[in-house]
Coordinates of C-alpha atoms in Angstrom, one line a residue:
M144 CA -45.8 -161.6 5.5
S145 CA -46.2 -160.5 1.9
E146 CA -46.5 -156.9 0.9
Q147 CA -50.1 -157.4 -0.1
E148 CA -51.0 -158.9 3.3
H149 CA -49.3 -156.0 5.1
L150 CA -51.1 -153.5 2.9
R151 CA -54.4 -155.1 3.8
N152 CA -53.6 -154.9 7.5
V153 CA -52.7 -151.2 7.3
L154 CA -55.9 -150.4 5.3
S155 CA -58.1 -152.3 7.8
S156 CA -56.4 -150.7 10.9
S157 CA -58.1 -148.3 13.2
A158 CA -55.7 -145.6 12.1
F159 CA -57.3 -145.7 8.6
H160 CA -60.8 -146.7 9.6
S161 CA -62.1 -143.1 9.9
S162 CA -60.7 -141.8 6.6
E163 CA -62.1 -143.4 3.4
A164 CA -60.2 -140.8 1.4
L165 CA -56.8 -141.9 2.8
Q166 CA -57.7 -145.6 2.4
K167 CA -58.5 -145.0 -1.3
L168 CA -55.4 -142.9 -1.9
L169 CA -53.1 -145.6 -0.3
G170 CA -54.8 -148.4 -2.3
Y171 CA -54.4 -146.4 -5.5
L172 CA -50.7 -145.8 -5.0
A173 CA -50.2 -149.4 -4.0
D174 CA -51.9 -150.6 -7.2
H175 CA -49.5 -148.6 -9.3
S176 CA -46.5 -149.4 -7.2
L177 CA -46.8 -153.2 -7.0
G178 CA -47.1 -153.7 -10.7
D179 CA -44.3 -155.2 -12.8
P180 CA -42.9 -152.7 -13.6
P181 CA -44.2 -150.1 -11.2
Q182 CA -46.2 -147.4 -12.9
P183 CA -45.5 -143.9 -11.5
V184 CA -48.6 -141.7 -11.3
K185 CA -48.9 -137.9 -11.8
E186 CA -50.6 -135.4 -9.6
Y187 CA -53.3 -134.9 -12.2
Q188 CA -54.2 -138.6 -12.1
I189 CA -54.6 -138.6 -8.3
A190 CA -56.7 -135.4 -8.4
T191 CA -59.1 -136.7 -11.0
E192 CA -59.2 -140.4 -10.3
V193 CA -58.9 -140.5 -6.5
L194 CA -60.0 -137.1 -5.1
G195 CA -62.8 -136.4 -7.6
R196 CA -61.4 -133.2 -9.0
G197 CA -62.6 -132.1 -12.4
Q198 CA -60.8 -132.2 -15.7
Q199 CA -59.8 -128.6 -15.2
F200 CA -57.6 -129.4 -12.2
D201 CA -54.5 -127.2 -12.0
P202 CA -51.9 -128.2 -9.5
R203 CA -50.6 -124.6 -9.4
M204 CA -53.9 -123.4 -8.0
D205 CA -55.0 -126.5 -6.1
S206 CA -52.8 -128.2 -3.5
S207 CA -55.2 -130.9 -2.5
V208 CA -53.1 -133.8 -3.8
R209 CA -50.0 -132.6 -2.0
V210 CA -52.0 -132.0 1.2
N211 CA -53.6 -135.5 1.1
V212 CA -50.3 -137.2 0.4
A213 CA -48.8 -135.4 3.4
R214 CA -51.7 -136.5 5.5
L215 CA -51.2 -140.1 4.3
R216 CA -47.5 -139.9 5.3
S217 CA -48.5 -138.7 8.7
R218 CA -51.2 -141.4 9.1
L219 CA -48.7 -144.1 8.2
L220 CA -46.2 -142.8 10.8
E221 CA -49.0 -142.8 13.4
Y222 CA -49.9 -146.4 12.5
Y223 CA -46.3 -147.6 12.9
A224 CA -46.0 -145.7 16.2
T225 CA -49.1 -147.5 17.6
E226 CA -50.8 -150.7 16.5
G227 CA -48.3 -151.4 13.7
K228 CA -45.1 -150.9 15.8
N229 CA -44.2 -154.6 15.6
D230 CA -45.1 -155.1 12.0
P231 CA -42.2 -156.7 10.0
L232 CA -42.7 -154.3 7.1
R233 CA -43.0 -150.6 6.7
I234 CA -44.7 -148.6 3.9
E235 CA -43.1 -145.3 2.9
I236 CA -43.9 -142.6 0.3
P237 CA -40.6 -141.1 -0.9
K238 CA -40.4 -137.4 -1.5
G239 CA -40.8 -136.4 -5.1
A240 CA -42.7 -139.4 -6.3
Y241 CA -46.3 -140.6 -6.0
L242 CA -45.4 -144.2 -5.3
I243 CA -45.1 -146.3 -2.2
R244 CA -42.3 -148.6 -1.3
F245 CA -41.9 -151.4 1.3
H246 CA -39.0 -152.1 3.6
E247 CA -38.3 -154.3 6.5
R248 CA -38.5 -152.9 10.0
Q249 CA -35.1 -152.1 11.4
E250 CA -34.5 -153.4 14.9
P251 CA -32.7 -150.8 17.1
G252 CA -29.3 -151.7 18.2
P253 CA -27.9 -151.2 21.7
G254 CA -28.4 -147.7 22.9
E255 CA -30.4 -146.7 19.8
L256 CA -33.9 -145.3 19.6
P257 CA -36.7 -147.4 18.0
E258 CA -38.0 -146.3 14.6
T259 CA -41.2 -144.9 16.1
G260 CA -42.7 -144.7 19.6
A261 CA -44.4 -142.6 22.2
A262 CA -42.7 -140.0 24.3
S263 CA -44.0 -138.1 27.3
S264 CA -42.8 -135.4 29.6
E265 CA -44.3 -133.8 32.7
S266 CA -43.1 -130.4 31.8
G267 CA -40.9 -128.6 29.3
D268 CA -41.3 -125.9 26.8
P269 CA -43.8 -127.2 24.2
Q270 CA -44.2 -123.9 22.3
A271 CA -40.5 -123.6 21.5
A272 CA -41.1 -125.6 18.4
A273 CA -42.9 -122.7 16.9
G274 CA -39.9 -120.4 16.7
Q275 CA -36.5 -120.3 15.1
A276 CA -34.7 -121.1 18.4
T277 CA -36.1 -124.7 18.6
Q278 CA -32.9 -126.6 18.2
E279 CA -32.5 -127.5 21.8
R280 CA -31.5 -131.1 22.2
R281 CA -32.9 -133.4 24.9
P282 CA -30.6 -135.9 26.7
Y283 CA -31.2 -139.5 25.8
P284 CA -31.4 -140.9 29.4
A285 CA -34.3 -138.5 30.2
L286 CA -36.0 -139.3 26.9
A287 CA -35.7 -143.1 27.6
A288 CA -37.6 -142.6 30.8
A289 CA -40.2 -140.4 29.1
V290 CA -40.7 -143.1 26.4
A291 CA -41.5 -145.7 29.0
L292 CA -44.0 -143.3 30.7
G293 CA -45.5 -142.4 27.4
I294 CA -46.2 -146.0 26.5
A295 CA -48.1 -146.5 29.8
L296 CA -50.0 -143.3 29.3
G297 CA -50.8 -144.3 25.8
A298 CA -52.2 -147.5 27.0
L299 CA -54.6 -145.7 29.4
V300 CA -55.8 -143.4 26.6
T301 CA -56.4 -146.4 24.4
L302 CA -58.5 -148.0 27.2
W303 CA -60.6 -144.9 27.4
I304 CA -60.9 -144.7 23.6
D305 CA -62.0 -148.3 23.3
S306 CA -64.4 -148.3 26.2
G307 CA -67.3 -147.1 24.0
P308 CA -70.0 -144.6 24.9
V309 CA -70.1 -143.7 28.5
R310 CA -73.2 -144.1 30.6
R311 CA -74.8 -141.8 33.1
G312 CA -73.1 -142.0 36.5
G313 CA -75.3 -140.0 38.9
S314 CA -77.0 -136.7 39.0
P315 CA -75.1 -134.0 37.0
N316 CA -74.3 -130.7 38.6
A317 CA -76.5 -127.9 37.3
V318 CA -73.7 -125.4 36.8
L319 CA -71.6 -127.9 34.8
Q320 CA -74.7 -129.1 32.9
G321 CA -75.4 -125.5 31.9
F322 CA -71.9 -124.8 30.8
W323 CA -71.5 -128.0 28.8
N324 CA -75.1 -128.3 27.5
E325 CA -74.1 -127.8 23.8
F326 CA -71.3 -130.4 24.0
A327 CA -72.8 -133.1 26.3
T328 CA -76.0 -134.1 24.5
P329 CA -76.9 -137.5 23.2
Q330 CA -77.9 -135.9 19.8
E331 CA -74.6 -134.2 19.1
K332 CA -71.2 -135.7 18.5
T333 CA -68.3 -134.4 20.6
I334 CA -64.6 -135.1 19.8
I335 CA -61.7 -134.7 22.2
V336 CA -58.5 -133.9 20.3
F337 CA -55.4 -134.3 22.5
S338 CA -51.9 -133.3 21.7
N339 CA -49.6 -135.9 20.2
A340 CA -46.4 -133.9 19.4
R341 CA -43.9 -135.1 16.9
F342 CA -40.1 -135.3 17.4
V343 CA -37.3 -135.5 14.9
G344 CA -33.6 -136.3 15.6
D345 CA -31.7 -139.3 16.8
G346 CA -30.2 -140.9 19.9
E347 CA -26.8 -139.3 19.2
N348 CA -27.9 -135.7 18.8
G349 CA -31.0 -135.8 20.8
L350 CA -34.6 -135.1 19.9
R351 CA -36.4 -131.8 19.2
Y352 CA -39.9 -130.8 18.2
F353 CA -40.9 -131.3 14.6
N354 CA -40.9 -128.0 12.7
P355 CA -43.2 -128.2 9.6
D356 CA -41.2 -125.4 7.9
E357 CA -37.9 -127.1 8.2
D358 CA -38.4 -130.9 8.7
R359 CA -39.8 -133.7 6.6
L360 CA -42.6 -135.9 7.8
E361 CA -40.6 -139.1 7.2
D362 CA -37.9 -137.8 9.7
I363 CA -40.3 -138.0 12.6
R364 CA -39.0 -140.5 15.2
E365 CA -41.1 -140.1 18.3
L366 CA -44.6 -139.0 19.3
H367 CA -45.3 -137.3 22.6
T368 CA -48.4 -136.9 24.8
G369 CA -47.9 -135.1 28.1
V370 CA -49.1 -136.2 31.5
G371 CA -51.5 -133.3 31.8
E372 CA -53.2 -134.1 28.5
V373 CA -53.8 -137.7 29.6
V374 CA -55.2 -136.6 32.9
G375 CA -57.3 -134.1 31.0
V376 CA -58.8 -136.8 28.8
Y377 CA -59.7 -138.8 32.0
E378 CA -61.3 -135.8 33.7
L379 CA -63.4 -134.9 30.7
S380 CA -64.4 -138.6 30.3
R381 CA -65.6 -138.6 33.9
L382 CA -67.5 -135.4 33.4
F383 CA -69.3 -136.5 30.3
Q384 CA -70.1 -139.8 32.0
S385 CA -71.9 -137.8 34.7
L386 CA -73.7 -135.8 32.0
G387 CA -74.8 -139.0 30.2
A388 CA -73.1 -138.1 27.0
A389 CA -70.5 -139.9 24.8
L390 CA -67.1 -138.7 23.7
E391 CA -64.9 -139.7 20.8
V392 CA -61.1 -139.3 21.5
K393 CA -58.5 -138.7 18.9
R394 CA -54.8 -138.0 18.7
S395 CA -54.1 -134.6 17.1
A396 CA -51.8 -136.3 14.6
L397 CA -54.7 -138.4 13.3
V398 CA -57.2 -135.6 12.9
D399 CA -58.3 -134.0 9.7
W400 CA -60.8 -131.1 9.4
D401 CA -63.3 -133.2 7.4
E402 CA -63.7 -135.5 10.5
V403 CA -64.3 -132.7 13.0
K404 CA -66.1 -130.1 10.8
K405 CA -69.6 -131.2 11.9
A406 CA -68.8 -132.0 15.5
N407 CA -68.3 -130.1 18.7
V408 CA -64.6 -130.3 19.5
I409 CA -62.5 -130.1 22.6
F410 CA -58.8 -129.4 22.0
I411 CA -56.4 -130.3 24.8
G412 CA -52.9 -128.9 24.5
G413 CA -51.2 -125.9 23.0
P414 CA -50.5 -125.1 19.4
A415 CA -47.0 -126.5 19.2
E416 CA -48.1 -130.0 20.4
N417 CA -51.7 -130.0 19.3
M418 CA -51.1 -129.0 15.7
P419 CA -54.8 -128.4 14.6
V420 CA -54.9 -125.6 17.2
R421 CA -52.5 -123.6 15.0
E422 CA -55.3 -123.4 12.4
L423 CA -57.6 -121.5 14.8
Q424 CA -57.6 -117.8 15.0
S425 CA -56.8 -116.2 18.4
A426 CA -58.6 -113.0 19.2
R427 CA -56.5 -111.9 22.1
F428 CA -54.4 -114.2 24.2
V429 CA -51.6 -116.0 22.3
F430 CA -48.6 -118.3 23.0
E431 CA -45.3 -116.7 22.0
P432 CA -41.7 -117.8 22.2
R433 CA -39.3 -115.5 24.0
V434 CA -35.4 -115.7 24.0
D435 CA -33.7 -114.8 27.3
A436 CA -30.4 -113.0 27.5
D437 CA -28.6 -116.3 27.8
G438 CA -30.2 -117.6 24.6
Q439 CA -32.6 -119.9 26.3
V440 CA -36.1 -120.1 24.8
R441 CA -39.2 -120.1 26.9
V442 CA -42.9 -119.5 26.1
V443 CA -45.2 -116.8 27.5
V444 CA -48.8 -115.9 27.0
A445 CA -49.1 -112.5 25.4
S446 CA -52.2 -110.3 25.7
R447 CA -52.6 -108.4 22.4
S448 CA -54.9 -105.8 21.0
G449 CA -54.5 -105.3 17.2
D450 CA -50.7 -105.0 16.7
G451 CA -50.1 -103.8 20.2
L452 CA -48.8 -105.8 23.2
L453 CA -50.8 -105.2 26.3
K454 CA -49.2 -107.6 28.8
L455 CA -47.1 -110.7 29.1
F456 CA -47.9 -113.6 31.4
D457 CA -44.5 -115.2 32.0
A458 CA -44.1 -118.3 34.1
G459 CA -40.4 -117.9 34.3
A460 CA -37.6 -120.3 33.8
A461 CA -37.2 -121.7 37.3
R462 CA -37.2 -125.5 37.7
P463 CA -39.0 -127.2 39.2
A464 CA -41.8 -125.0 38.0
R465 CA -43.9 -123.2 40.6
R466 CA -46.2 -121.4 38.2
D467 CA -47.8 -121.8 34.8
Y468 CA -50.3 -120.0 32.6
A469 CA -53.1 -121.5 30.6
V470 CA -55.6 -120.2 28.0
I471 CA -59.3 -121.3 27.8
R472 CA -61.2 -120.4 24.6
L473 CA -64.8 -121.1 23.9
L474 CA -65.4 -120.4 20.2
P475 CA -68.0 -120.9 17.4
G476 CA -67.7 -124.3 15.6
L477 CA -66.7 -124.9 12.0
V478 CA -70.4 -125.0 11.0
P479 CA -73.4 -123.2 12.6
G480 CA -74.7 -124.8 15.8
R481 CA -71.3 -126.3 16.8
R482 CA -68.8 -125.2 19.4
I483 CA -65.1 -125.5 20.0
I484 CA -63.3 -125.2 23.3
I485 CA -59.5 -125.0 23.6
L486 CA -57.8 -125.9 26.8
A487 CA -54.0 -125.2 26.6
G488 CA -51.2 -124.5 29.0
I489 CA -47.6 -123.3 28.4
T490 CA -46.6 -126.7 29.8
T491 CA -48.5 -129.9 30.2
L492 CA -49.3 -129.0 33.8
G493 CA -51.0 -125.8 32.7
T494 CA -53.1 -127.8 30.3
Q495 CA -54.2 -130.1 33.1
A496 CA -55.2 -127.1 35.2
A497 CA -57.2 -125.7 32.3
V498 CA -59.2 -128.9 31.9
E499 CA -59.8 -129.3 35.6
F500 CA -61.0 -125.6 35.7
V501 CA -63.8 -126.4 33.3
C502 CA -64.7 -129.7 35.0
R503 CA -65.5 -128.3 38.5
P504 CA -68.6 -126.4 39.5
D505 CA -66.9 -123.6 41.6
T506 CA -64.4 -122.7 38.9
V507 CA -66.9 -122.9 36.1
Q508 CA -69.2 -120.6 38.1
A509 CA -66.2 -118.2 38.4
L510 CA -66.0 -118.2 34.6
L511 CA -69.7 -117.7 34.1
S512 CA -69.6 -114.7 36.5
K513 CA -67.3 -112.9 34.2
L514 CA -69.8 -112.9 31.4
T515 CA -71.6 -109.6 30.9
Q516 CA -74.2 -110.8 28.3
E517 CA -76.4 -113.8 28.0
G518 CA -75.9 -116.4 25.3
V519 CA -78.5 -117.1 22.6
A520 CA -81.0 -119.9 23.4
G521 CA -79.3 -121.1 26.5
S522 CA -75.8 -121.2 25.0
T523 CA -72.7 -119.9 26.8
P524 CA -71.3 -116.8 25.1
G525 CA -67.8 -117.2 23.5
F526 CA -64.9 -116.0 25.6
E527 CA -61.1 -116.2 26.1
C528 CA -59.4 -116.1 29.4
V529 CA -55.9 -116.6 31.0
L530 CA -55.4 -118.8 34.1
E531 CA -52.5 -118.4 36.5
V532 CA -51.7 -121.8 37.8
S533 CA -49.8 -122.5 41.1
I534 CA -47.7 -125.7 41.0
N535 CA -46.5 -127.7 44.0
G536 CA -44.5 -130.9 43.7
G537 CA -45.2 -131.2 40.0
V538 CA -49.0 -130.9 40.5
P539 CA -51.3 -127.9 39.7
V540 CA -52.9 -127.0 43.0
E541 CA -54.7 -123.7 42.4
S542 CA -55.8 -121.7 39.4
K543 CA -57.3 -118.3 39.1
I544 CA -58.5 -116.1 36.3
V545 CA -56.1 -113.2 35.6
A546 CA -57.4 -112.0 32.3
F547 CA -60.8 -112.4 30.6
E548 CA -62.5 -111.2 27.4
Q549 CA -66.0 -112.0 26.2
L550 CA -66.2 -112.5 22.4
S551 CA -68.9 -110.9 20.3
D552 CA -67.8 -112.0 16.9
G553 CA -69.4 -115.1 15.6
S554 CA -67.2 -115.3 12.5
P555 CA -65.6 -118.6 11.5
V556 CA -62.6 -119.5 13.6
L557 CA -60.5 -121.2 10.9
S558 CA -57.5 -119.2 9.7
R559 CA -56.1 -121.5 7.1
A560 CA -57.7 -125.0 7.0
E561 CA -61.1 -125.5 5.5

């Protein structure tokens, strides 16, 4: 396969189908890189010729080029982890230069990890990646089993994604219909964004969560989606089918804010694994890493008021886990008339419990009973709550609300990304 043929395959892939801007940027870099000799381009050229910035573009004040190139690197990694995993060539964008280069895919040797792939774990400490003490290594045998499970789960998610708009499957429950009425309508677009965590490392030293403050995008070796997130996608798909509404499903690593800005969005997974969730403000209940006396890191849900800590919801370090905590947030969307809901556990089992909680009439009714004010024009008022989840045999079996706060502020929820 020639470099030009490989480039055309990448540009026409589903990974790039939804982003014309990234298609244009990759094509522009390729045009300059495949010349004889290659013609390096400057940040100003990309800004004015590709991104449509004006002649007054100043890279010291405008980081749009660097942001889009980072997005392009991430999208390429995602492509090679999924539909392009068997492609004979790879496209890379080296640090420090706005050019692309091609190299042949390296076949892993005995006992080595592949270049890219999908990893999955039923539990673990997903938020540990957010703190300094995130250097814990994972043993390779356990990871190998997780990779196999992740591939199977990824195939299921792909089937749901490719199945097209769902059709009505019976009479919807009135409580569920009232709670989800702003999301599950034929006129409005709703996107599920499920966590797709990134890992760096190698087979010798083990893998750890990608830390954007310390690691490079090109060092990412594995992608991870937990069992609870996959079950959550399935539960929401069934729910929306009963409500006669369609869903669009996306991996968090493939999402950019331009795509979701005008849609209703359901985020599944916590901020360490579902990276876009980091961009959303938290009014009260937040995930925080804690270091035990023996140096082990685990995550808790902290209830805060201003700068003060009110309470910790700590699932403990016992394994197998018998308890988890999850946060449910219903927030204003990124534009008027849209909504966002975040369903996130400390572990993947907590995330599964949060999704199931908002998919069942009795538990949704328990949520609604906590609201002290009516919504506007039939909408459900914004709120945040903490669930305590009981786990038995690796399965969430019971969830109850242990903290709740109704939100009155309708201000935008984005903290950094626009």
